[in-house]
mmCIF file of C-alpha atoms and ligand atoms in Angstrom:
data_model
loop_
_atom_site.group_PDB
_atom_site.id
_atom_site.type_symbol
_atom_site.label_atom_id
_atom_site.label_comp_id
_atom_site.label_asym_id
_atom_site.label_seq_id
_atom_site.Cartn_x
_atom_site.Cartn_y
_atom_site.Cartn_z
ATOM 1 C CA MET K 1 -0.360 0.162 -0.154
ATOM 2 C CA LYS K 2 2.623 2.492 0.928
ATOM 3 C CA ASN K 3 4.888 1.729 -2.043
ATOM 4 C CA LYS K 4 1.758 2.156 -4.794
ATOM 5 C CA LEU K 5 1.688 5.468 -2.954
ATOM 6 C CA ILE K 6 4.509 6.675 -3.233
ATOM 7 C CA GLY K 7 4.155 5.545 -6.968
ATOM 8 C CA ILE K 8 0.981 8.272 -7.288
ATOM 9 C CA PHE K 9 2.917 10.691 -5.436
ATOM 10 C CA ILE K 10 5.885 9.979 -7.797
ATOM 11 C CA ALA K 11 3.789 10.242 -11.055
ATOM 12 C CA LEU K 12 1.822 13.600 -9.978
ATOM 13 C CA THR K 13 4.565 15.100 -9.143
ATOM 14 C CA VAL K 14 6.170 13.870 -12.698
ATOM 15 C CA LEU K 15 2.378 15.292 -14.322
ATOM 16 C CA LEU K 16 2.410 18.763 -12.598
ATOM 17 C CA GLU K 17 6.711 19.466 -13.401
ATOM 18 C CA LEU K 18 5.322 18.836 -16.980
ATOM 19 C CA ALA K 19 2.644 20.643 -16.788
ATOM 20 C CA MET K 20 5.045 23.898 -15.333
ATOM 21 C CA LEU K 21 6.779 23.109 -18.463
ATOM 22 C CA GLY K 22 3.738 23.516 -20.606
ATOM 23 C CA CYS K 23 4.451 20.844 -22.082
ATOM 24 C CA SER K 24 1.800 17.721 -22.041
ATOM 25 C CA PRO K 25 3.942 13.777 -21.249
ATOM 26 C CA ARG K 26 6.019 12.814 -24.450
ATOM 27 C CA SER K 27 4.707 9.080 -26.091
ATOM 28 C CA ASN K 28 6.706 6.652 -28.132
ATOM 29 C CA THR K 29 3.497 5.771 -29.739
ATOM 30 C CA SER K 30 3.681 7.051 -33.811
ATOM 31 C CA THR K 31 1.171 9.283 -35.141
ATOM 32 C CA ASP K 32 0.339 10.790 -38.322
ATOM 33 C CA SER K 33 -1.001 13.677 -36.480
ATOM 34 C CA LEU K 34 0.736 16.648 -36.247
ATOM 35 C CA HIS K 35 0.999 18.527 -32.805
ATOM 36 C CA GLU K 36 0.981 14.549 -31.412
ATOM 37 C CA ALA K 37 4.066 13.773 -32.764
ATOM 38 C CA PHE K 38 5.541 16.890 -31.570
ATOM 39 C CA SER K 39 3.831 16.643 -27.827
ATOM 40 C CA GLY K 40 6.275 17.445 -25.136
ATOM 41 C CA ILE K 41 8.779 18.764 -27.850
ATOM 42 C CA PHE K 42 6.604 22.416 -28.677
ATOM 43 C CA PHE K 43 3.859 23.172 -29.189
ATOM 44 C CA ILE K 44 2.047 23.476 -32.945
ATOM 45 C CA GLY K 45 -0.044 26.146 -33.554
ATOM 46 C CA THR K 46 -2.024 28.388 -36.235
ATOM 47 C CA ALA K 47 -3.173 31.479 -36.692
ATOM 48 C CA MET K 48 -7.260 31.776 -37.523
ATOM 49 C CA ASP K 49 -8.567 33.883 -39.604
ATOM 50 C CA ILE K 50 -12.203 35.058 -39.290
ATOM 51 C CA PRO K 51 -14.090 32.402 -41.170
ATOM 52 C CA GLN K 52 -12.830 29.785 -39.078
ATOM 53 C CA ILE K 53 -13.849 31.797 -35.511
ATOM 54 C CA THR K 54 -16.902 32.127 -36.628
ATOM 55 C CA GLY K 55 -16.761 28.099 -37.661
ATOM 56 C CA GLU K 56 -18.183 28.452 -41.518
ATOM 57 C CA ASN K 57 -14.817 27.178 -42.457
ATOM 58 C CA GLN K 58 -15.808 23.676 -41.276
ATOM 59 C CA GLN K 59 -12.966 21.902 -43.484
ATOM 60 C CA ALA K 60 -10.173 24.264 -41.809
ATOM 61 C CA LEU K 61 -11.518 23.436 -38.141
ATOM 62 C CA ASP K 62 -11.451 19.693 -38.873
ATOM 63 C CA VAL K 63 -7.282 20.388 -39.667
ATOM 64 C CA ILE K 64 -7.003 22.731 -36.572
ATOM 65 C CA LYS K 65 -8.539 20.086 -34.517
ATOM 66 C CA ARG K 66 -5.849 16.964 -35.382
ATOM 67 C CA HIS K 67 -3.084 18.832 -36.558
ATOM 68 C CA PHE K 68 -2.771 22.023 -33.886
ATOM 69 C CA ASN K 69 -3.101 22.137 -30.718
ATOM 70 C CA SER K 70 -1.995 26.460 -30.322
ATOM 71 C CA ILE K 71 -3.599 28.753 -31.737
ATOM 72 C CA VAL K 72 -3.619 32.425 -31.926
ATOM 73 C CA ALA K 73 -6.529 35.316 -34.080
ATOM 74 C CA GLU K 74 -5.003 36.456 -37.154
ATOM 75 C CA ASN K 75 -6.767 39.766 -36.708
ATOM 76 C CA CYS K 76 -9.358 40.306 -34.439
ATOM 77 C CA MET K 77 -7.451 40.869 -31.395
ATOM 78 C CA LYS K 78 -5.299 43.837 -32.875
ATOM 79 C CA SER K 79 -6.373 46.824 -31.671
ATOM 80 C CA VAL K 80 -8.497 48.077 -34.208
ATOM 81 C CA SER K 81 -10.693 45.294 -34.248
ATOM 82 C CA ILE K 82 -11.282 45.329 -30.100
ATOM 83 C CA GLN K 83 -11.698 49.608 -29.734
ATOM 84 C CA PRO K 84 -11.812 50.324 -32.868
ATOM 85 C CA VAL K 85 -13.670 53.685 -31.201
ATOM 86 C CA LYS K 86 -12.626 55.137 -27.884
ATOM 87 C CA GLY K 87 -14.770 53.032 -25.323
ATOM 88 C CA GLN K 88 -16.252 51.240 -27.228
ATOM 89 C CA PHE K 89 -14.732 46.902 -27.228
ATOM 90 C CA ASP K 90 -15.632 44.921 -29.495
ATOM 91 C CA PHE K 91 -15.416 41.395 -28.111
ATOM 92 C CA THR K 92 -17.151 39.256 -30.595
ATOM 93 C CA HIS K 93 -15.149 37.224 -32.447
ATOM 94 C CA SER K 94 -12.227 37.183 -29.613
ATOM 95 C CA ASP K 95 -14.754 35.491 -27.318
ATOM 96 C CA GLN K 96 -16.067 32.631 -30.164
ATOM 97 C CA PHE K 97 -11.749 32.593 -30.584
ATOM 98 C CA MET K 98 -11.327 31.956 -27.013
ATOM 99 C CA ALA K 99 -14.791 29.543 -27.066
ATOM 100 C CA PHE K 100 -13.010 27.801 -29.740
ATOM 101 C CA GLY K 101 -9.913 27.227 -28.061
ATOM 102 C CA ARG K 102 -11.439 26.503 -24.598
ATOM 103 C CA GLU K 103 -13.749 23.535 -25.713
ATOM 104 C CA ASN K 104 -10.914 22.214 -27.579
ATOM 105 C CA GLY K 105 -8.319 22.587 -24.807
ATOM 106 C CA MET K 106 -5.587 24.931 -27.070
ATOM 107 C CA HIS K 107 -2.651 26.219 -25.311
ATOM 108 C CA ILE K 108 -4.090 29.793 -26.030
ATOM 109 C CA VAL K 109 -1.284 32.596 -27.071
ATOM 110 C CA GLY K 110 -3.101 36.532 -27.698
ATOM 111 C CA HIS K 111 -1.944 38.367 -29.923
ATOM 112 C CA THR K 112 -0.988 41.642 -29.270
ATOM 113 C CA LEU K 113 -1.718 44.113 -27.500
ATOM 114 C CA ILE K 114 0.372 47.676 -28.453
ATOM 115 C CA TRP K 115 1.544 47.319 -31.455
ATOM 116 C CA HIS K 116 1.472 50.596 -34.685
ATOM 117 C CA SER K 117 0.374 48.654 -37.232
ATOM 118 C CA GLN K 118 -3.435 48.022 -37.298
ATOM 119 C CA ALA K 119 -4.151 50.581 -34.194
ATOM 120 C CA PRO K 120 -7.291 52.911 -34.535
ATOM 121 C CA ASP K 121 -6.132 56.804 -34.991
ATOM 122 C CA TRP K 122 -7.625 58.100 -32.037
ATOM 123 C CA PHE K 123 -5.559 56.461 -30.261
ATOM 124 C CA PHE K 124 -3.176 58.793 -30.772
ATOM 125 C CA VAL K 125 -4.940 61.553 -31.580
ATOM 126 C CA ASP K 126 -7.158 64.506 -28.600
ATOM 127 C CA LYS K 127 -9.729 65.686 -29.629
ATOM 128 C CA ASN K 128 -8.770 68.461 -31.336
ATOM 129 C CA GLY K 129 -6.811 66.714 -33.660
ATOM 130 C CA GLY K 130 -3.080 66.881 -31.736
ATOM 131 C CA VAL K 131 -1.250 64.661 -30.891
ATOM 132 C CA VAL K 132 -2.017 62.984 -27.479
ATOM 133 C CA SER K 133 0.299 63.339 -23.835
ATOM 134 C CA PRO K 134 2.419 60.640 -22.529
ATOM 135 C CA GLU K 135 0.141 61.194 -19.991
ATOM 136 C CA VAL K 136 -2.832 59.783 -22.237
ATOM 137 C CA LEU K 137 -1.470 57.594 -24.259
ATOM 138 C CA THR K 138 -0.202 55.968 -20.965
ATOM 139 C CA GLU K 139 -3.783 56.067 -19.838
ATOM 140 C CA ARG K 140 -4.865 55.119 -22.706
ATOM 141 C CA MET K 141 -3.161 51.776 -22.674
ATOM 142 C CA ARG K 142 -3.944 51.411 -19.560
ATOM 143 C CA THR K 143 -6.965 50.682 -20.002
ATOM 144 C CA HIS K 144 -7.134 48.732 -23.524
ATOM 145 C CA ILE K 145 -4.877 46.048 -22.347
ATOM 146 C CA HIS K 146 -6.458 45.901 -19.023
ATOM 147 C CA THR K 147 -9.775 45.374 -20.502
ATOM 148 C CA LEU K 148 -8.552 43.264 -23.166
ATOM 149 C CA ALA K 149 -6.264 40.890 -20.978
ATOM 150 C CA GLY K 150 -8.571 41.211 -18.109
ATOM 151 C CA ARG K 151 -11.739 39.715 -20.658
ATOM 152 C CA TYR K 152 -9.367 36.547 -20.977
ATOM 153 C CA LYS K 153 -7.464 36.619 -17.502
ATOM 154 C CA GLY K 154 -6.478 33.055 -16.763
ATOM 155 C CA GLN K 155 -7.568 31.645 -20.708
ATOM 156 C CA VAL K 156 -4.785 33.206 -22.266
ATOM 157 C CA HIS K 157 -1.282 30.924 -21.888
ATOM 158 C CA GLY K 158 0.525 33.671 -23.576
ATOM 159 C CA TRP K 159 0.344 37.246 -24.691
ATOM 160 C CA ASP K 160 2.213 39.240 -27.587
ATOM 161 C CA VAL K 161 2.739 42.035 -25.340
ATOM 162 C CA VAL K 162 4.434 44.749 -27.971
ATOM 163 C CA ASN K 163 4.707 43.566 -31.553
ATOM 164 C CA GLU K 164 8.010 45.048 -33.400
ATOM 165 C CA ALA K 165 9.237 47.629 -31.682
ATOM 166 C CA ILE K 166 12.852 47.032 -33.121
ATOM 167 C CA MET K 167 14.358 48.645 -36.324
ATOM 168 C CA GLU K 168 16.870 46.154 -38.884
ATOM 169 C CA ASP K 169 20.015 48.458 -37.674
ATOM 170 C CA GLY K 170 19.000 47.763 -33.886
ATOM 171 C CA SER K 171 17.302 51.427 -33.913
ATOM 172 C CA TRP K 172 13.606 51.682 -32.393
ATOM 173 C CA ARG K 173 11.152 52.166 -34.458
ATOM 174 C CA ASN K 174 9.846 55.411 -34.732
ATOM 175 C CA SER K 175 6.293 54.818 -34.591
ATOM 176 C CA MET K 176 3.982 56.694 -32.212
ATOM 177 C CA PHE K 177 4.127 54.716 -29.487
ATOM 178 C CA TYR K 178 7.677 56.131 -29.198
ATOM 179 C CA GLN K 179 7.756 59.422 -30.464
ATOM 180 C CA ILE K 180 5.502 60.586 -27.449
ATOM 181 C CA LEU K 181 6.079 57.649 -25.190
ATOM 182 C CA GLY K 182 9.954 57.407 -25.729
ATOM 183 C CA GLU K 183 10.774 53.281 -25.184
ATOM 184 C CA ASP K 184 9.180 53.838 -21.660
ATOM 185 C CA PHE K 185 6.275 52.698 -23.830
ATOM 186 C CA VAL K 186 7.362 49.265 -24.065
ATOM 187 C CA ARG K 187 8.131 49.161 -19.812
ATOM 188 C CA LEU K 188 4.583 50.032 -20.130
ATOM 189 C CA ALA K 189 2.816 47.386 -21.987
ATOM 190 C CA PHE K 190 4.728 44.574 -19.951
ATOM 191 C CA GLU K 191 4.016 45.791 -16.401
ATOM 192 C CA PHE K 192 -0.052 46.383 -17.997
ATOM 193 C CA ALA K 193 -0.391 43.263 -18.634
ATOM 194 C CA HIS K 194 1.423 40.852 -15.410
ATOM 195 C CA GLU K 195 -0.688 43.274 -13.233
ATOM 196 C CA THR K 196 -3.503 42.224 -15.517
ATOM 197 C CA ASP K 197 -2.851 38.848 -15.450
ATOM 198 C CA PRO K 198 0.056 37.493 -13.599
ATOM 199 C CA ASP K 199 -0.391 34.080 -14.454
ATOM 200 C CA ALA K 200 0.127 34.709 -17.941
ATOM 201 C CA GLU K 201 3.189 34.458 -20.094
ATOM 202 C CA LEU K 202 4.102 37.829 -21.732
ATOM 203 C CA TYR K 203 6.217 37.898 -25.206
ATOM 204 C CA TYR K 204 7.834 40.052 -27.290
ATOM 205 C CA ASN K 205 7.456 39.697 -30.997
ATOM 206 C CA ASP K 206 8.587 40.874 -34.113
ATOM 207 C CA TYR K 207 9.795 39.728 -37.530
ATOM 208 C CA GLY K 208 13.667 40.000 -39.628
ATOM 209 C CA MET K 209 14.807 38.300 -36.446
ATOM 210 C CA ALA K 210 17.691 36.562 -37.784
ATOM 211 C CA ASN K 211 19.181 40.075 -39.010
ATOM 212 C CA PRO K 212 22.085 40.803 -36.750
ATOM 213 C CA GLY K 213 21.257 44.795 -36.553
ATOM 214 C CA ARG K 214 17.578 43.452 -35.093
ATOM 215 C CA ARG K 215 18.604 41.129 -32.814
ATOM 216 C CA GLU K 216 21.126 42.951 -31.448
ATOM 217 C CA GLY K 217 18.654 45.536 -30.852
ATOM 218 C CA VAL K 218 16.111 43.054 -29.105
ATOM 219 C CA ILE K 219 18.138 41.828 -27.271
ATOM 220 C CA ARG K 220 19.539 45.411 -26.289
ATOM 221 C CA MET K 221 15.821 45.993 -24.921
ATOM 222 C CA VAL K 222 14.935 42.920 -23.130
ATOM 223 C CA LYS K 223 18.543 42.849 -20.977
ATOM 224 C CA ASP K 224 17.503 46.362 -19.652
ATOM 225 C CA LEU K 225 13.432 45.510 -19.342
ATOM 226 C CA GLN K 226 15.328 43.001 -17.089
ATOM 227 C CA ALA K 227 17.933 44.927 -14.840
ATOM 228 C CA GLN K 228 14.777 46.869 -14.078
ATOM 229 C CA GLY K 229 13.346 44.010 -13.164
ATOM 230 C CA ILE K 230 10.140 44.176 -15.174
ATOM 231 C CA ARG K 231 8.066 40.304 -16.352
ATOM 232 C CA ILE K 232 8.843 39.162 -20.060
ATOM 233 C CA ASP K 233 8.985 35.368 -20.510
ATOM 234 C CA GLY K 234 9.355 34.394 -23.901
ATOM 235 C CA ILE K 235 10.133 36.181 -27.763
ATOM 236 C CA GLY K 236 8.322 35.125 -30.840
ATOM 237 C CA MET K 237 10.487 34.844 -33.813
ATOM 238 C CA GLN K 238 8.248 35.554 -36.840
ATOM 239 C CA GLY K 239 8.647 33.241 -39.004
ATOM 240 C CA HIS K 240 7.912 35.363 -42.449
ATOM 241 C CA VAL K 241 10.428 33.388 -44.477
ATOM 242 C CA HIS K 242 11.451 32.989 -47.803
ATOM 243 C CA LEU K 243 12.665 29.560 -49.872
ATOM 244 C CA ASP K 244 16.520 30.775 -49.634
ATOM 245 C CA SER K 245 16.885 34.100 -46.650
ATOM 246 C CA PRO K 246 17.133 34.130 -44.065
ATOM 247 C CA THR K 247 20.073 31.395 -43.721
ATOM 248 C CA ILE K 248 19.262 28.567 -41.279
ATOM 249 C CA GLU K 249 22.839 29.422 -39.223
ATOM 250 C CA GLU K 250 21.188 33.584 -39.709
ATOM 251 C CA PHE K 251 17.728 31.842 -37.976
ATOM 252 C CA GLU K 252 19.991 30.377 -35.494
ATOM 253 C CA GLU K 253 22.399 32.468 -34.217
ATOM 254 C CA SER K 254 18.816 34.488 -33.295
ATOM 255 C CA ILE K 255 17.532 31.280 -31.414
ATOM 256 C CA VAL K 256 20.481 30.875 -29.429
ATOM 257 C CA ALA K 257 21.027 34.619 -28.308
ATOM 258 C CA PHE K 258 17.714 34.348 -27.604
ATOM 259 C CA SER K 259 17.877 31.379 -25.378
ATOM 260 C CA GLU K 260 20.744 32.875 -23.784
ATOM 261 C CA LEU K 261 18.869 35.478 -22.754
ATOM 262 C CA GLY K 262 17.043 33.175 -20.822
ATOM 263 C CA LEU K 263 13.985 33.172 -22.597
ATOM 264 C CA LYS K 264 11.636 30.681 -23.951
ATOM 265 C CA VAL K 265 12.013 31.480 -28.184
ATOM 266 C CA MET K 266 8.394 31.033 -29.771
ATOM 267 C CA ILE K 267 8.472 30.346 -34.034
ATOM 268 C CA THR K 268 5.549 32.214 -33.954
ATOM 269 C CA GLU K 269 3.964 33.578 -37.700
ATOM 270 C CA LEU K 270 6.341 30.694 -40.274
ATOM 271 C CA ASP K 271 5.396 31.066 -43.613
ATOM 272 C CA VAL K 272 7.829 30.340 -46.492
ATOM 273 C CA SER K 273 6.988 32.014 -50.107
ATOM 274 C CA VAL K 274 7.648 31.017 -52.997
ATOM 275 C CA LEU K 275 7.540 33.615 -54.859
ATOM 276 C CA PRO K 276 9.820 36.728 -56.265
ATOM 277 C CA TRP K 277 10.706 39.640 -54.050
ATOM 278 C CA PRO K 278 9.561 43.033 -55.684
ATOM 279 C CA GLY K 279 11.561 45.301 -56.981
ATOM 280 C CA THR K 280 12.262 48.997 -55.195
ATOM 281 C CA PHE K 281 12.655 51.298 -58.320
ATOM 282 C CA VAL K 282 10.114 50.017 -61.029
ATOM 283 C CA SER K 283 8.281 52.779 -62.855
ATOM 284 C CA ALA K 284 4.592 52.300 -62.290
ATOM 285 C CA ASP K 285 4.335 52.064 -66.185
ATOM 286 C CA VAL K 286 6.163 48.548 -65.722
ATOM 287 C CA ALA K 287 4.476 48.377 -62.648
ATOM 288 C CA MET K 288 1.397 47.254 -64.503
ATOM 289 C CA SER K 289 3.260 45.784 -67.419
ATOM 290 C CA ALA K 290 1.536 42.349 -68.320
ATOM 291 C CA ALA K 291 5.130 40.800 -68.686
ATOM 292 C CA TYR K 292 5.484 42.373 -64.892
ATOM 293 C CA GLN K 293 2.615 40.942 -62.635
ATOM 294 C CA ALA K 294 3.343 37.370 -64.555
ATOM 295 C CA GLU K 295 7.223 37.489 -63.373
ATOM 296 C CA MET K 296 5.815 38.320 -60.166
ATOM 297 C CA ASN K 297 3.026 35.677 -60.350
ATOM 298 C CA PRO K 298 4.966 32.473 -62.299
ATOM 299 C CA TYR K 299 2.980 30.186 -60.284
ATOM 300 C CA ALA K 300 -1.294 31.153 -60.987
ATOM 301 C CA ASP K 301 -1.650 27.804 -61.906
ATOM 302 C CA ASN K 302 0.054 25.559 -59.931
ATOM 303 C CA LEU K 303 3.974 24.745 -57.989
ATOM 304 C CA PRO K 304 6.146 23.192 -60.366
ATOM 305 C CA ASP K 305 8.304 20.252 -59.212
ATOM 306 C CA ASN K 306 11.405 21.835 -58.567
ATOM 307 C CA VAL K 307 9.651 24.667 -56.664
ATOM 308 C CA TYR K 308 7.947 22.491 -54.625
ATOM 309 C CA GLU K 309 11.047 19.914 -54.105
ATOM 310 C CA GLU K 310 12.847 23.763 -52.259
ATOM 311 C CA LEU K 311 9.871 23.953 -50.146
ATOM 312 C CA ARG K 312 10.040 20.971 -48.951
ATOM 313 C CA ASN K 313 13.704 21.205 -47.833
ATOM 314 C CA ARG K 314 13.012 24.494 -46.996
ATOM 315 C CA TYR K 315 10.148 23.075 -44.208
ATOM 316 C CA LEU K 316 12.434 20.106 -42.874
ATOM 317 C CA ASP K 317 15.625 22.265 -42.603
ATOM 318 C CA LEU K 318 13.685 24.620 -40.569
ATOM 319 C CA PHE K 319 11.959 21.268 -38.446
ATOM 320 C CA ARG K 320 15.753 20.692 -38.308
ATOM 321 C CA LEU K 321 16.959 23.535 -36.417
ATOM 322 C CA PHE K 322 13.704 23.876 -34.358
ATOM 323 C CA ILE K 323 14.164 19.915 -33.307
ATOM 324 C CA LYS K 324 18.075 20.392 -32.702
ATOM 325 C CA HIS K 325 16.842 23.687 -30.311
ATOM 326 C CA GLN K 326 14.154 21.984 -28.775
ATOM 327 C CA ASP K 327 15.126 23.085 -25.079
ATOM 328 C CA HIS K 328 14.595 26.716 -26.180
ATOM 329 C CA ILE K 329 11.889 25.816 -28.556
ATOM 330 C CA SER K 330 8.688 26.367 -26.900
ATOM 331 C CA ARG K 331 5.823 26.423 -30.016
ATOM 332 C CA VAL K 332 6.419 26.509 -33.837
ATOM 333 C CA THR K 333 3.161 28.192 -34.987
ATOM 334 C CA THR K 334 2.556 28.672 -38.575
ATOM 335 C CA TRP K 335 0.346 32.198 -39.822
ATOM 336 C CA GLY K 336 -2.401 30.353 -41.098
ATOM 337 C CA VAL K 337 -3.712 26.722 -41.638
ATOM 338 C CA HIS K 338 -3.550 26.276 -45.938
ATOM 339 C CA ASP K 339 -2.388 28.112 -47.917
ATOM 340 C CA GLY K 340 -5.765 29.689 -50.009
ATOM 341 C CA GLN K 341 -6.147 31.832 -47.048
ATOM 342 C CA SER K 342 -2.841 33.070 -46.177
ATOM 343 C CA TRP K 343 -1.574 36.769 -46.073
ATOM 344 C CA ARG K 344 0.787 35.850 -48.982
ATOM 345 C CA ASN K 345 -1.223 36.181 -51.442
ATOM 346 C CA TYR K 346 -2.046 39.794 -50.985
ATOM 347 C CA TRP K 347 1.258 41.153 -50.139
ATOM 348 C CA PRO K 348 3.611 42.471 -50.449
ATOM 349 C CA VAL K 349 1.262 42.530 -54.239
ATOM 350 C CA GLU K 350 -2.021 41.868 -54.532
ATOM 351 C CA GLY K 351 -3.779 39.132 -56.512
ATOM 352 C CA ARG K 352 -0.790 36.051 -56.048
ATOM 353 C CA VAL K 353 -0.729 32.950 -55.578
ATOM 354 C CA ASP K 354 1.689 31.664 -53.010
ATOM 355 C CA TYR K 355 2.219 28.384 -51.826
ATOM 356 C CA PRO K 356 3.334 28.917 -47.790
ATOM 357 C CA LEU K 357 1.767 26.460 -45.518
ATOM 358 C CA LEU K 358 1.989 22.868 -44.933
ATOM 359 C CA PHE K 359 -1.803 22.639 -45.827
ATOM 360 C CA ASP K 360 -2.512 23.100 -49.792
ATOM 361 C CA ARG K 361 -5.996 24.606 -51.581
ATOM 362 C CA ASN K 362 -8.090 21.765 -50.241
ATOM 363 C CA TYR K 363 -6.731 21.500 -47.161
ATOM 364 C CA GLU K 364 -4.778 17.959 -47.971
ATOM 365 C CA PRO K 365 -1.130 17.985 -45.745
ATOM 366 C CA LYS K 366 1.350 18.757 -47.946
ATOM 367 C CA PRO K 367 3.212 14.921 -49.098
ATOM 368 C CA PHE K 368 6.730 17.420 -46.775
ATOM 369 C CA VAL K 369 4.592 17.468 -43.716
ATOM 370 C CA LEU K 370 4.485 13.723 -43.607
ATOM 371 C CA GLU K 371 7.997 14.019 -43.203
ATOM 372 C CA ILE K 372 7.757 16.664 -40.450
ATOM 373 C CA ILE K 373 5.508 13.856 -38.921
ATOM 374 C CA ASP K 374 8.083 11.713 -39.001
ATOM 375 C CA MET K 375 11.013 13.970 -37.825
ATOM 376 C CA GLY K 376 8.786 14.617 -34.235
ATOM 377 C CA ASN K 377 7.857 10.802 -34.156
ATOM 378 C CA GLU K 378 11.464 10.621 -34.827
ATOM 379 C CA ALA K 379 12.461 13.218 -32.026
ATOM 380 C CA ARG K 380 9.978 12.029 -29.449
ATOM 381 C CA LYS K 381 11.735 8.513 -29.023
HETATM 382 C C1 GLA V 1 3.013 40.972 -38.615
HETATM 383 C C2 GLA V 1 1.653 40.637 -36.922
HETATM 384 C C3 GLA V 1 0.878 39.951 -37.641
HETATM 385 C C4 GLA V 1 0.271 40.393 -39.186
HETATM 386 C C5 GLA V 1 1.417 39.479 -40.315
HETATM 387 C C6 GLA V 1 0.943 39.879 -41.802
HETATM 388 O O1 GLA V 1 3.932 39.708 -38.990
HETATM 389 O O2 GLA V 1 2.714 40.549 -36.469
HETATM 390 O O3 GLA V 1 -0.492 39.956 -37.054
HETATM 391 O O4 GLA V 1 -0.436 41.058 -39.010
HETATM 392 O O5 GLA V 1 2.173 40.949 -39.890
HETATM 393 O O6 GLA V 1 -0.620 39.504 -41.753
#
């Protein structure tokens, strides 16, 4: 009896420790579900768009439930959607998003509390049309964060507290937040988030994080927050990458550098564009020409085998890298489920056909996804 009790105690302790690590226990059984293949290694997440959140796109929801165990809202938690008019909060979609997450036992990420983009104009303007004072902006940030993070207190596992504050050369982005409050806006955002939901993890999220300049700038900012005793738990490396850039080595350097800050690293917005990047100095005439349009949208009908092969290699290289650094990476989230929904089809050029995600336009996993699943099964052994 005593031995049995000790056994139960040990099992409970192990489970508790795993829960504290934010992981489910590893199982050795092979699986054909992506998130199960990586169970105990890192969460496999996806961003959800509105037709998924409202339940209109059932096919996508079936894929999400089978292959993903973490979700983030693509747009509906951004400030322009949540508080389009001062004091008027619209939680219609965010409530539905949260309900889906709760009902399906998802690890839920809130995106994003403070971001210069997709923010309503009123946030920075007083009633006479002038720029608000630092005190007024601080209050607006406080209200926004308290209201949004407060509504989902205890339900959101981690918040992208600040998005995209650092430029490629490591300097501060000259956003309205920065212009009005200076670098202190980041500290304030993290403090407001932490006092609202002390159990939620708090992240800084940015793109182009493999870039050495931005990497150094982010490290400086994080060390400064840490020196002030501000809670920050993780760094989100948006993974909006291309077939050949950044290099795996550059990406790896940032994973290592961020983990050395004692923080979790998350690959937050993974998608691999196969399309050419538009030139900067293209005249309006050329830009409108049929030849240029065709050059910019080369795979409108289908993806040639050789480009598929490049995409496959790129994804396999990335997942190999993530598995190598599994001790520091807590989540890999793709920016959407299937190619048809991806923002890459309309940015930086409208109306293209890109192939950046793991599932194709028919919601089928691309063949290399089975290889990624095998990699997860192998890594769990
Ligand atoms: C950034 C943001 C995301 C999203 C993408 C484009 O990466 O963090 O929320 O807007 O741009 O879809």
